[in-house]
Amino acid sequence: MIVLVFGGRAQGKTEYLRKRFSLAPQDIAAQIGAQKAIVHLEKLVRQEGAASILAKLEQRFAAGDCFLCCDEVGMGIVPTDAAERRYRDEVGALLCALAQRADRVVRVFAGIGQVLK
Amino acid sequence: MIALFSGGSGSGKSAMAEAFAVRVSQESGRGLYYLATMRASGAEGAARVAKHRRQRAGKGFLTVECPSRLPCGIAGGTVLLECLSNRLANAMFGDGERDPVVRILAEIDALAASNDLIVVTNEVFSDGGAYDAATCAYIENLGKLNRALAERAALVIESVYSLPIVHKGVWR
């Protein structure tokens, strides 16, 4: 099962994942590895871009249940800086692909999960 | 009929609105028009236009480039306006239109009177950034347009990373 959680900053997304799916702190990492939950995908996008992350996650999905967490970005004025514009588009491309791929998609608002899928 | 699609950057709202327009057109038999409002500048702008062209290639859209005023001669069609936020930016910052909200709403009402009109807009309201007066006026005006369109629309959809949240009407 693949679960995708996103929402604005500081909305309690990781906490939501932890409680809802009974995850321990050691199950959660900010990198793509053996841990069940991978948080802060938006930071990975800054480091290596959406395509690379998608390819790595595809391999990770074969290893079993995966809980993904990402900041929702792109709900503001389009930035004047080209790299910032690209970053928002990259996060969007990653999350559109993952939302289609995931079994469950939840948007967290003030700690409350809204199930979108 | 007016349908409004919104969402942030990269939220998949354009693809969702295009697919909806194709469905509406297939059901009604009314031809597809694509009103392209972007005034592309530089390599990045050209790449964005190319991406959107690829995305809608082969779907049967007749593209009408209209970075300034929207065409008023289309009737009996399925019209996709892509997008309201560019139309407003061009009116305010390129063409210096007086009263851009009134002008654009009049264009939209004229189009919607004799076409099925699908409008793509943009969520630019939630970054909490401090902006100059011109940008603040833009945010205010786009908010006014979105609200006026949502009031007129039979269907209001927010695209959240390719998944629809239905704010008004029935999505099928």
Coordinates of C-alpha atoms in Angstrom, one line a residue:
Chain A
M1 CA 0.0 0.0 0.0
I2 CA 1.2 3.5 -0.9
V3 CA -0.1 6.4 1.2
L4 CA 0.5 10.0 0.2
V5 CA 0.0 12.9 2.6
F6 CA 0.5 16.5 1.8
G7 CA -0.6 19.9 3.1
G8 CA 0.8 23.3 4.0
R9 CA 3.8 23.8 6.3
A10 CA 3.4 23.0 10.0
Q11 CA 0.0 21.4 9.6
G12 CA 0.9 18.2 11.5
K13 CA 1.4 16.0 8.5
T14 CA 4.1 13.7 10.0
E15 CA 2.1 13.6 13.3
Y16 CA -1.0 12.5 11.3
L17 CA 1.0 9.7 9.6
R18 CA 2.5 8.6 12.9
K19 CA -0.8 8.3 14.7
R20 CA -3.0 7.1 11.9
F21 CA -0.6 4.4 10.8
S22 CA 1.0 3.6 14.2
L23 CA 4.5 4.5 13.0
A24 CA 7.4 4.7 15.4
P25 CA 10.1 7.5 15.2
Q26 CA 12.6 5.0 13.7
D27 CA 10.1 4.2 10.9
I28 CA 10.3 7.8 9.6
A29 CA 13.2 9.2 7.6
A30 CA 13.8 12.3 5.4
Q31 CA 15.4 10.2 2.7
I32 CA 14.5 7.3 0.4
G33 CA 15.5 4.1 2.2
A34 CA 14.2 1.1 4.1
Q35 CA 12.1 3.1 6.5
K36 CA 8.3 2.9 6.1
A37 CA 7.7 6.6 5.9
I38 CA 9.6 9.2 3.8
V39 CA 8.9 12.8 4.8
H40 CA 9.9 16.2 3.3
L41 CA 9.8 15.0 -0.3
E42 CA 9.8 18.8 -1.2
K43 CA 13.4 19.0 0.2
L44 CA 14.5 16.0 -1.9
V45 CA 13.0 17.8 -5.0
R46 CA 15.3 20.8 -4.2
Q47 CA 18.2 18.4 -4.1
E48 CA 17.6 16.2 -7.1
G49 CA 14.4 17.0 -9.0
A50 CA 11.1 15.1 -9.5
A51 CA 12.2 12.5 -12.1
S52 CA 15.0 11.1 -10.1
I53 CA 12.9 10.8 -7.0
L54 CA 10.1 9.1 -8.9
A55 CA 12.5 6.5 -10.2
K56 CA 13.9 5.8 -6.8
L57 CA 10.4 5.6 -5.2
E58 CA 9.3 3.1 -7.9
Q59 CA 12.1 0.8 -6.7
R60 CA 11.2 1.5 -3.1
F61 CA 7.5 0.6 -3.7
A62 CA 8.5 -2.9 -4.7
A63 CA 9.9 -3.5 -1.2
G64 CA 6.5 -3.0 0.6
D65 CA 4.2 -0.4 2.2
C66 CA 5.3 3.1 1.8
F67 CA 4.1 6.3 3.5
L68 CA 5.0 9.6 1.8
C69 CA 4.8 13.1 3.1
C70 CA 5.3 16.4 1.3
D71 CA 4.7 20.1 1.7
E72 CA 2.1 21.5 -0.6
V73 CA 3.6 24.5 -2.5
G74 CA 2.4 26.6 -5.4
M75 CA -0.6 28.3 -3.8
G76 CA 0.9 31.8 -4.0
I77 CA 2.0 34.5 -6.4
V78 CA 4.2 33.1 -9.1
P79 CA 7.8 33.9 -8.0
T80 CA 10.0 36.2 -10.0
D81 CA 12.9 33.8 -9.6
A82 CA 13.1 31.2 -12.4
A83 CA 14.5 28.5 -10.2
E84 CA 11.7 29.0 -7.6
R85 CA 9.1 28.7 -10.4
R86 CA 10.8 25.5 -11.6
Y87 CA 10.8 24.1 -8.1
R88 CA 7.1 24.6 -7.7
D89 CA 6.4 22.9 -11.0
E90 CA 8.7 20.0 -10.1
V91 CA 6.9 19.5 -6.7
G92 CA 3.6 19.6 -8.6
A93 CA 4.8 17.1 -11.2
L94 CA 6.0 14.7 -8.5
L95 CA 2.8 15.0 -6.5
C96 CA 0.5 14.6 -9.5
A97 CA 2.3 11.4 -10.4
L98 CA 2.3 10.1 -6.8
A99 CA -1.4 11.0 -6.3
Q100 CA -2.2 8.8 -9.4
R101 CA 0.1 6.0 -8.1
A102 CA -1.0 6.0 -4.4
D103 CA -3.7 3.9 -2.9
R104 CA -4.7 6.6 -0.5
V105 CA -4.1 10.4 -0.7
V106 CA -4.8 12.7 2.3
R107 CA -4.5 16.4 2.6
V108 CA -3.8 17.5 6.1
F109 CA -5.3 20.8 7.3
A110 CA -4.6 21.9 10.9
G111 CA -3.9 18.3 11.8
I112 CA -7.2 17.0 10.3
G113 CA -6.9 14.7 7.3
Q114 CA -9.2 15.1 4.3
V115 CA -9.1 12.0 2.3
L116 CA -9.0 12.9 -1.4
K117 CA -8.5 9.3 -2.6
Chain B
M1 CA -22.8 26.7 -18.8
I2 CA -19.7 27.9 -17.0
A3 CA -17.2 25.5 -15.3
L4 CA -14.4 26.9 -13.2
F5 CA -11.1 25.0 -12.5
S6 CA -8.6 26.3 -10.1
G7 CA -5.5 25.1 -8.3
G8 CA -1.9 26.1 -7.5
S9 CA 1.1 25.9 -9.8
G10 CA 1.7 22.4 -11.0
S11 CA -1.6 21.1 -9.5
G12 CA -2.7 19.5 -12.8
K13 CA -5.6 21.9 -13.2
S14 CA -5.0 22.5 -17.0
A15 CA -5.0 18.8 -17.8
M16 CA -8.1 18.3 -15.8
A17 CA -9.9 21.2 -17.5
E18 CA -8.9 20.0 -20.9
A19 CA -10.2 16.5 -20.3
F20 CA -13.5 18.0 -19.0
A21 CA -13.8 20.3 -22.1
V22 CA -13.3 17.3 -24.4
R23 CA -16.0 15.3 -22.5
V24 CA -18.4 18.3 -22.7
S25 CA -17.7 18.7 -26.4
Q26 CA -18.2 15.0 -27.1
E27 CA -21.6 15.0 -25.3
S28 CA -22.9 18.2 -26.9
G29 CA -21.3 17.9 -30.3
R30 CA -20.1 21.5 -30.0
G31 CA -16.6 22.2 -31.4
L32 CA -13.6 22.8 -29.2
Y33 CA -11.9 26.2 -28.9
Y34 CA -8.9 27.0 -26.8
L35 CA -8.4 30.6 -25.9
A36 CA -4.6 30.9 -25.2
T37 CA -3.9 34.0 -23.1
M38 CA -0.2 33.7 -22.3
R39 CA 2.1 36.3 -23.7
A40 CA 5.2 34.1 -23.8
S41 CA 8.6 35.8 -23.3
G42 CA 12.0 34.1 -23.4
A43 CA 13.0 30.4 -23.4
E44 CA 11.0 29.6 -20.3
G45 CA 7.8 31.1 -21.6
A46 CA 8.3 29.3 -25.0
A47 CA 8.8 26.0 -23.1
R48 CA 5.6 26.5 -21.1
V49 CA 3.6 27.2 -24.2
A50 CA 5.2 24.1 -25.9
K51 CA 4.3 21.9 -22.9
H52 CA 0.7 23.0 -23.1
R53 CA 0.5 22.5 -26.8
R54 CA 1.9 19.0 -26.4
Q55 CA -0.6 18.3 -23.7
R56 CA -3.6 19.2 -25.9
A57 CA -2.3 18.0 -29.2
G58 CA -4.7 15.6 -31.0
K59 CA -7.6 16.5 -28.8
G60 CA -9.3 18.6 -31.5
F61 CA -8.9 22.1 -30.1
L62 CA -8.9 25.1 -32.4
T63 CA -6.4 27.4 -30.7
V64 CA -7.1 31.2 -30.7
E65 CA -4.2 33.3 -29.4
C66 CA -5.7 36.1 -27.4
P67 CA -3.3 37.7 -24.9
S68 CA -5.3 40.9 -24.9
R69 CA -9.1 41.1 -25.3
L70 CA -11.0 37.8 -25.6
P71 CA -12.8 37.2 -28.9
C72 CA -16.5 37.8 -28.9
G73 CA -17.4 36.2 -32.2
I74 CA -17.4 32.5 -31.1
A75 CA -20.9 30.9 -30.7
G76 CA -22.2 27.4 -30.3
G77 CA -18.8 26.1 -29.1
T78 CA -17.1 24.5 -26.2
V79 CA -14.6 27.2 -25.2
L80 CA -11.7 26.6 -22.8
L81 CA -10.2 29.8 -21.5
E82 CA -6.6 29.2 -20.3
C83 CA -6.2 31.1 -18.2
L84 CA -7.9 33.9 -16.3
S85 CA -4.8 34.8 -14.3
N86 CA -2.8 35.5 -17.4
R87 CA -5.7 37.4 -19.0
L88 CA -5.8 39.6 -15.9
A89 CA -2.0 40.1 -15.7
N90 CA -1.9 41.1 -19.3
A91 CA -4.8 43.5 -18.8
M92 CA -3.3 45.1 -15.8
F93 CA 0.5 45.1 -16.5
G94 CA 0.7 44.9 -20.3
D95 CA -2.3 46.7 -21.7
G96 CA -3.1 49.1 -18.8
E97 CA -6.8 48.4 -19.1
R98 CA -9.0 50.6 -17.0
D99 CA -11.3 48.6 -14.8
P100 CA -9.9 45.2 -15.8
V101 CA -12.4 43.2 -13.7
V102 CA -15.4 44.8 -15.3
R103 CA -13.9 44.4 -18.7
I104 CA -13.0 40.7 -18.3
L105 CA -16.4 39.8 -16.7
A106 CA -18.2 41.4 -19.7
E107 CA -16.1 39.3 -22.1
I108 CA -16.8 36.2 -20.1
D109 CA -20.5 36.9 -19.9
A110 CA -20.6 37.4 -23.7
L111 CA -18.8 34.2 -24.3
A112 CA -20.9 32.2 -21.8
A113 CA -24.2 33.5 -23.4
S114 CA -23.7 31.3 -26.5
N115 CA -21.0 28.7 -25.6
D116 CA -20.2 26.2 -22.9
L117 CA -17.3 28.0 -21.2
I118 CA -14.6 26.3 -19.2
V119 CA -12.3 28.7 -17.3
V120 CA -8.9 27.9 -15.8
T121 CA -7.8 30.2 -13.0
N122 CA -5.1 30.1 -10.4
E123 CA -4.7 30.0 -6.6
V124 CA -2.3 32.8 -5.8
F125 CA -3.8 33.7 -2.4
S126 CA -2.1 31.6 0.3
D127 CA 1.6 32.4 0.4
G128 CA 1.3 35.2 2.9
G129 CA 4.0 37.1 1.1
A130 CA 4.4 40.9 1.4
Y131 CA 4.1 42.4 -2.1
D132 CA 4.1 45.8 -3.7
A133 CA 0.9 47.7 -4.3
A134 CA 0.5 46.6 -7.9
T135 CA 0.8 42.9 -7.0
C136 CA -1.6 43.4 -4.1
A137 CA -4.1 44.9 -6.5
Y138 CA -3.6 41.9 -8.9
I139 CA -4.4 39.5 -6.0
E140 CA -7.5 41.5 -5.1
N141 CA -8.7 41.6 -8.7
L142 CA -8.1 37.9 -9.3
G143 CA -10.0 37.1 -6.1
K144 CA -12.9 39.2 -7.3
L145 CA -12.9 37.5 -10.7
N146 CA -12.7 34.0 -9.1
R147 CA -15.6 34.8 -6.8
A148 CA -17.8 36.3 -9.6
L149 CA -17.0 33.3 -11.8
A150 CA -17.7 30.8 -9.0
E151 CA -21.1 32.5 -8.5
R152 CA -22.0 32.2 -12.2
A153 CA -20.6 28.6 -12.6
A154 CA -22.5 25.4 -12.5
L155 CA -19.3 23.6 -11.5
V156 CA -16.3 24.7 -9.4
I157 CA -13.4 22.3 -9.1
E158 CA -10.1 22.7 -7.3
S159 CA -7.4 20.5 -8.7
V160 CA -5.2 19.2 -5.9
Y161 CA -2.3 17.4 -7.6
S162 CA -4.5 15.8 -10.2
L163 CA -7.4 15.0 -7.8
P164 CA -10.6 17.0 -7.9
I165 CA -12.1 18.7 -4.9
V166 CA -15.7 19.7 -5.8
H167 CA -16.6 23.1 -4.4
K168 CA -19.8 23.5 -6.3
G169 CA -21.9 21.3 -8.6
V170 CA -21.7 17.6 -9.5
W171 CA -18.4 16.2 -10.9
R172 CA -18.7 13.1 -13.0

